[in-house]
GROMACS .gro file of C-alpha atoms in nm:
model
  225
    1MET     CA    1  -0.002  -0.021   0.022
    2LYS     CA    2   0.148   0.362  -0.117
    3ILE     CA    3   0.054   0.704   0.007
    4ILE     CA    4  -0.097   0.881  -0.294
    5ARG     CA    5  -0.177   1.227  -0.158
    6GLU     CA    6  -0.167   1.365   0.169
    7GLY     CA    7  -0.446   1.592   0.236
    8LYS     CA    8  -0.589   1.839   0.490
    9THR     CA    9  -0.846   1.588   0.626
   10LYS     CA   10  -0.755   1.302   0.491
   11THR     CA   11  -0.437   1.050   0.364
   12VAL     CA   12  -0.496   0.927   0.018
   13PHE     CA   13  -0.337   0.536  -0.043
   14GLU     CA   14  -0.354   0.305  -0.334
   15ALA     CA   15  -0.401  -0.046  -0.241
   16GLU     CA   16  -0.245  -0.354  -0.425
   17ASP     CA   17  -0.562  -0.434  -0.657
   18GLY     CA   18  -0.556  -0.070  -0.778
   19ASN     CA   19  -0.885   0.057  -0.509
   20ILE     CA   20  -0.790   0.355  -0.333
   21LEU     CA   21  -0.837   0.397   0.059
   22LEU     CA   22  -0.907   0.717   0.255
   23GLN     CA   23  -0.831   0.769   0.587
   24PHE     CA   24  -0.975   1.066   0.778
   25LYS     CA   25  -0.768   1.289   1.022
   26ASP     CA   26  -0.870   1.454   1.315
   27ASP     CA   27  -0.767   1.794   1.124
   28VAL     CA   28  -0.998   2.092   1.126
   29THR     CA   29  -1.025   2.331   0.835
   30GLY     CA   30  -1.103   2.685   0.872
   31THR     CA   31  -1.089   3.013   0.781
   32GLY     CA   32  -0.890   3.270   0.992
   33ASP     CA   33  -0.917   3.066   1.312
   34VAL     CA   34  -1.295   2.970   1.283
   35ALA     CA   35  -1.367   2.651   1.194
   36ASP     CA   36  -1.509   2.643   0.848
   37PRO     CA   37  -1.570   2.341   0.613
   38GLY     CA   38  -1.510   2.583   0.313
   39GLY     CA   39  -1.165   2.670   0.454
   40ASN     CA   40  -0.862   2.578   0.280
   41SER     CA   41  -0.622   2.577   0.601
   42VAL     CA   42  -0.577   2.332   0.885
   43ILE     CA   43  -0.654   2.550   1.175
   44GLY     CA   44  -0.634   2.265   1.468
   45LYS     CA   45  -0.724   1.912   1.545
   46VAL     CA   46  -1.021   1.770   1.755
   47GLU     CA   47  -1.009   1.420   1.840
   48GLY     CA   48  -1.264   1.170   1.704
   49LYS     CA   49  -1.322   1.430   1.456
   50GLY     CA   50  -1.194   1.183   1.183
   51ASN     CA   51  -1.390   0.912   1.261
   52ALA     CA   52  -1.643   1.120   1.286
   53SER     CA   53  -1.654   1.199   0.896
   54LEU     CA   54  -1.573   0.866   0.806
   55ARG     CA   55  -1.874   0.764   0.959
   56LEU     CA   56  -2.079   1.032   0.831
   57SER     CA   57  -1.957   0.932   0.461
   58GLN     CA   58  -2.075   0.583   0.498
   59TYR     CA   59  -2.387   0.676   0.621
   60PHE     CA   60  -2.460   0.908   0.320
   61PHE     CA   61  -2.290   0.704   0.077
   62GLU     CA   62  -2.524   0.390   0.139
   63VAL     CA   63  -2.809   0.639   0.133
   64LEU     CA   64  -2.709   0.745  -0.234
   65GLU     CA   65  -2.659   0.343  -0.302
   66LYS     CA   66  -3.017   0.253  -0.199
   67ALA     CA   67  -3.116   0.568  -0.407
   68GLY     CA   68  -2.932   0.422  -0.726
   69VAL     CA   69  -2.669   0.727  -0.752
   70PRO     CA   70  -2.317   0.587  -0.853
   71THR     CA   71  -2.060   0.660  -0.648
   72HIS     CA   72  -1.709   0.518  -0.615
   73TYR     CA   73  -1.749   0.379  -0.234
   74ILE     CA   74  -1.729  -0.015  -0.170
   75LYS     CA   75  -1.708  -0.027   0.210
   76ALA     CA   76  -1.611   0.140   0.549
   77ASP     CA   77  -1.381   0.044   0.824
   78VAL     CA   78  -1.477   0.221   1.141
   79ASP     CA   79  -1.243   0.111   1.363
   80LYS     CA   80  -0.956   0.231   1.113
   81ASN     CA   81  -1.117   0.533   0.969
   82ILE     CA   82  -1.064   0.405   0.615
   83LEU     CA   83  -1.330   0.414   0.348
   84LEU     CA   84  -1.244   0.170   0.068
   85VAL     CA   85  -1.370   0.300  -0.279
   86ARG     CA   86  -1.299   0.232  -0.613
   87HIS     CA   87  -1.011   0.422  -0.841
   88ALA     CA   88  -1.188   0.709  -1.022
   89GLU     CA   89  -1.038   0.929  -1.297
   90THR     CA   90  -1.084   1.306  -1.185
   91PHE     CA   91  -1.130   1.624  -1.428
   92GLY     CA   92  -0.817   1.774  -1.425
   93ASP     CA   93  -0.662   1.806  -1.054
   94GLY     CA   94  -1.013   1.784  -0.918
   95LEU     CA   95  -1.347   1.992  -0.935
   96GLU     CA   96  -1.571   2.088  -0.697
   97PHE     CA   97  -1.959   2.147  -0.742
   98ILE     CA   98  -2.112   2.353  -0.441
   99CYS     CA   99  -2.495   2.316  -0.415
  100ARG     CA  100  -2.630   2.644  -0.231
  101LEU     CA  101  -2.948   2.666  -0.012
  102LYS     CA  102  -2.885   2.973   0.194
  103ALA     CA  103  -2.625   3.245   0.154
  104ALA     CA  104  -2.320   3.154   0.372
  105GLY     CA  105  -1.956   3.165   0.379
  106SER     CA  106  -1.735   3.259   0.041
  107PHE     CA  107  -2.050   3.305  -0.122
  108ILE     CA  108  -2.108   3.625   0.098
  109ARG     CA  109  -1.772   3.736   0.107
  110ARG     CA  110  -1.812   3.756  -0.298
  111TYR     CA  111  -2.140   3.897  -0.340
  112GLY     CA  112  -2.181   4.078   0.012
  113LYS     CA  113  -2.261   4.369  -0.145
  114TYR     CA  114  -2.576   4.217  -0.303
  115VAL     CA  115  -2.702   3.941  -0.081
  116GLU     CA  116  -2.781   3.894   0.261
  117GLU     CA  117  -2.640   3.607   0.521
  118ASN     CA  118  -2.878   3.340   0.489
  119GLN     CA  119  -3.094   3.461   0.207
  120PRO     CA  120  -3.276   3.154   0.002
  121LEU     CA  121  -3.117   3.006  -0.258
  122ASP     CA  122  -3.289   2.759  -0.498
  123TYR     CA  123  -3.023   2.475  -0.522
  124LEU     CA  124  -2.778   2.706  -0.691
  125VAL     CA  125  -2.462   2.538  -0.838
  126GLU     CA  126  -2.155   2.696  -0.851
  127ILE     CA  127  -1.809   2.519  -0.994
  128THR     CA  128  -1.471   2.545  -0.876
  129LEU     CA  129  -1.132   2.416  -0.934
  130LYS     CA  130  -0.931   2.220  -0.663
  131ASP     CA  131  -0.676   2.467  -0.624
  132ASP     CA  132  -0.561   2.602  -0.277
  133GLN     CA  133  -0.310   2.830  -0.389
  134ARG     CA  134  -0.516   3.018  -0.613
  135GLY     CA  135  -0.839   2.992  -0.325
  136ASP     CA  136  -1.047   2.726  -0.504
  137PRO     CA  137  -1.105   2.997  -0.796
  138LEU     CA  138  -1.483   2.989  -0.970
  139ILE     CA  139  -1.531   2.889  -1.276
  140ASN     CA  140  -1.804   2.870  -1.580
  141GLU     CA  141  -1.947   2.594  -1.806
  142GLU     CA  142  -1.797   2.788  -2.101
  143SER     CA  143  -1.447   2.802  -1.952
  144LEU     CA  144  -1.449   2.409  -1.857
  145CYS     CA  145  -1.545   2.295  -2.181
  146GLN     CA  146  -1.298   2.511  -2.392
  147ILE     CA  147  -0.987   2.433  -2.174
  148GLY     CA  148  -1.100   2.062  -2.212
  149LEU     CA  149  -1.159   1.993  -1.852
  150MET     CA  150  -1.520   1.851  -1.938
  151THR     CA  151  -1.772   1.835  -2.217
  152PRO     CA  152  -2.081   1.981  -2.211
  153GLU     CA  153  -2.291   1.721  -2.123
  154GLU     CA  154  -2.053   1.571  -1.875
  155VAL     CA  155  -2.107   1.949  -1.689
  156LYS     CA  156  -2.492   1.895  -1.733
  157GLN     CA  157  -2.471   1.550  -1.558
  158SER     CA  158  -2.241   1.666  -1.281
  159VAL     CA  159  -2.510   1.964  -1.197
  160GLU     CA  160  -2.803   1.752  -1.213
  161LEU     CA  161  -2.627   1.487  -0.997
  162THR     CA  162  -2.530   1.790  -0.748
  163LYS     CA  163  -2.873   1.874  -0.743
  164LYS     CA  164  -3.038   1.552  -0.692
  165VAL     CA  165  -2.794   1.417  -0.407
  166THR     CA  166  -2.830   1.755  -0.235
  167LYS     CA  167  -3.170   1.674  -0.210
  168LEU     CA  168  -3.096   1.332  -0.065
  169VAL     CA  169  -2.881   1.461   0.185
  170GLN     CA  170  -3.075   1.763   0.257
  171ALA     CA  171  -3.383   1.534   0.328
  172GLU     CA  172  -3.178   1.296   0.598
  173CYS     CA  173  -3.078   1.620   0.731
  174GLU     CA  174  -3.441   1.739   0.796
  175ARG     CA  175  -3.551   1.397   0.922
  176ALA     CA  176  -3.335   1.473   1.189
  177GLY     CA  177  -3.457   1.793   1.270
  178LEU     CA  178  -3.105   1.965   1.051
  179GLU     CA  179  -3.094   2.241   0.836
  180LEU     CA  180  -2.835   2.203   0.539
  181ILE     CA  181  -2.727   2.536   0.433
  182ASP     CA  182  -2.472   2.402   0.133
  183ILE     CA  183  -2.269   2.124   0.031
  184LYS     CA  184  -2.005   2.059  -0.229
  185PHE     CA  185  -1.898   1.714  -0.392
  186GLU     CA  186  -1.645   1.584  -0.633
  187PHE     CA  187  -1.697   1.385  -0.949
  188GLY     CA  188  -1.481   1.159  -1.132
  189LYS     CA  189  -1.504   0.878  -1.368
  190VAL     CA  190  -1.502   0.494  -1.316
  191ASP     CA  191  -1.533   0.252  -1.621
  192GLY     CA  192  -1.609   0.596  -1.839
  193LYS     CA  193  -1.952   0.684  -1.595
  194ILE     CA  194  -1.958   1.024  -1.380
  195VAL     CA  195  -1.989   0.873  -1.012
  196VAL     CA  196  -1.975   1.092  -0.684
  197ILE     CA  197  -1.623   1.063  -0.542
  198ASP     CA  198  -1.431   1.165  -0.212
  199GLU     CA  199  -1.661   1.190   0.123
  200ILE     CA  200  -2.012   1.335   0.208
  201SER     CA  201  -1.946   1.475   0.572
  202GLY     CA  202  -1.934   1.798   0.795
  203ASP     CA  203  -1.617   1.865   0.641
  204ASN     CA  204  -1.804   1.938   0.294
  205MET     CA  205  -2.121   2.091   0.416
  206ARG     CA  206  -2.274   2.316   0.624
  207VAL     CA  207  -2.560   2.210   0.876
  208ARG     CA  208  -2.763   2.414   1.173
  209LYS     CA  209  -2.981   2.264   1.412
  210SER     CA  210  -3.210   2.565   1.570
  211GLY     CA  211  -2.994   2.841   1.374
  212GLU     CA  212  -2.668   2.697   1.554
  213SER     CA  213  -2.349   2.550   1.335
  214LEU     CA  214  -2.303   2.197   1.378
  215ASN     CA  215  -1.944   2.074   1.455
  216GLN     CA  216  -1.865   1.719   1.293
  217LYS     CA  217  -1.944   1.507   1.587
  218GLU     CA  218  -2.239   1.667   1.701
  219PHE     CA  219  -2.384   1.614   1.342
  220CYS     CA  220  -2.245   1.239   1.369
  221ASN     CA  221  -2.392   1.234   1.693
  222ILE     CA  222  -2.768   1.301   1.541
  223ILE     CA  223  -2.745   1.133   1.225
  224CYS     CA  224  -2.554   0.816   1.297
  225ASP     CA  225  -2.714   0.706   1.627
   0.00000   0.00000   0.00000
């Protein structure tokens, strides 16, 4: 087993059979010194946070599996904080599809003159490049296609999947008395088919209970137990 990448919240390994193992860490991302799933810096550690991320990802990937949504998920090892997944070809170095239900985070920082905090948004999808050095810049469909990262049909499929999966996650949150604010997904290709990859946890979504943001462990305790 060899390390492919050391990320902010996960270490990525390649198994001998070609599958991928994602090992979740206790590192917390943030903006400044405030914990934020959209942040590009590690601001500290919280014991048990990696296990909570793993359990949430397992839970939501199994929800998607039951709904017939294609993913790279195979199984989880909760004791080792490891998610076993199929190898997927990413688009470039990776793209993030963000679905927003309310204005928050970087959306407010970009458009604060024109939008209010918590303003309702109708499953608004934004696309960013995974590029920490450039602050994960936004990219539009025309640029994606003209520089050859995706075809128009691939963009269309990915946006549709983003909205579909957001609604599935939102339904699970609402069932537990929680409010989904925004969420981001990554997509890749397995056997030529676009699938949901990476993770689905508090590291890539904002969730609130009675107006208050939840940390990863609080979120996991409500959803997974």
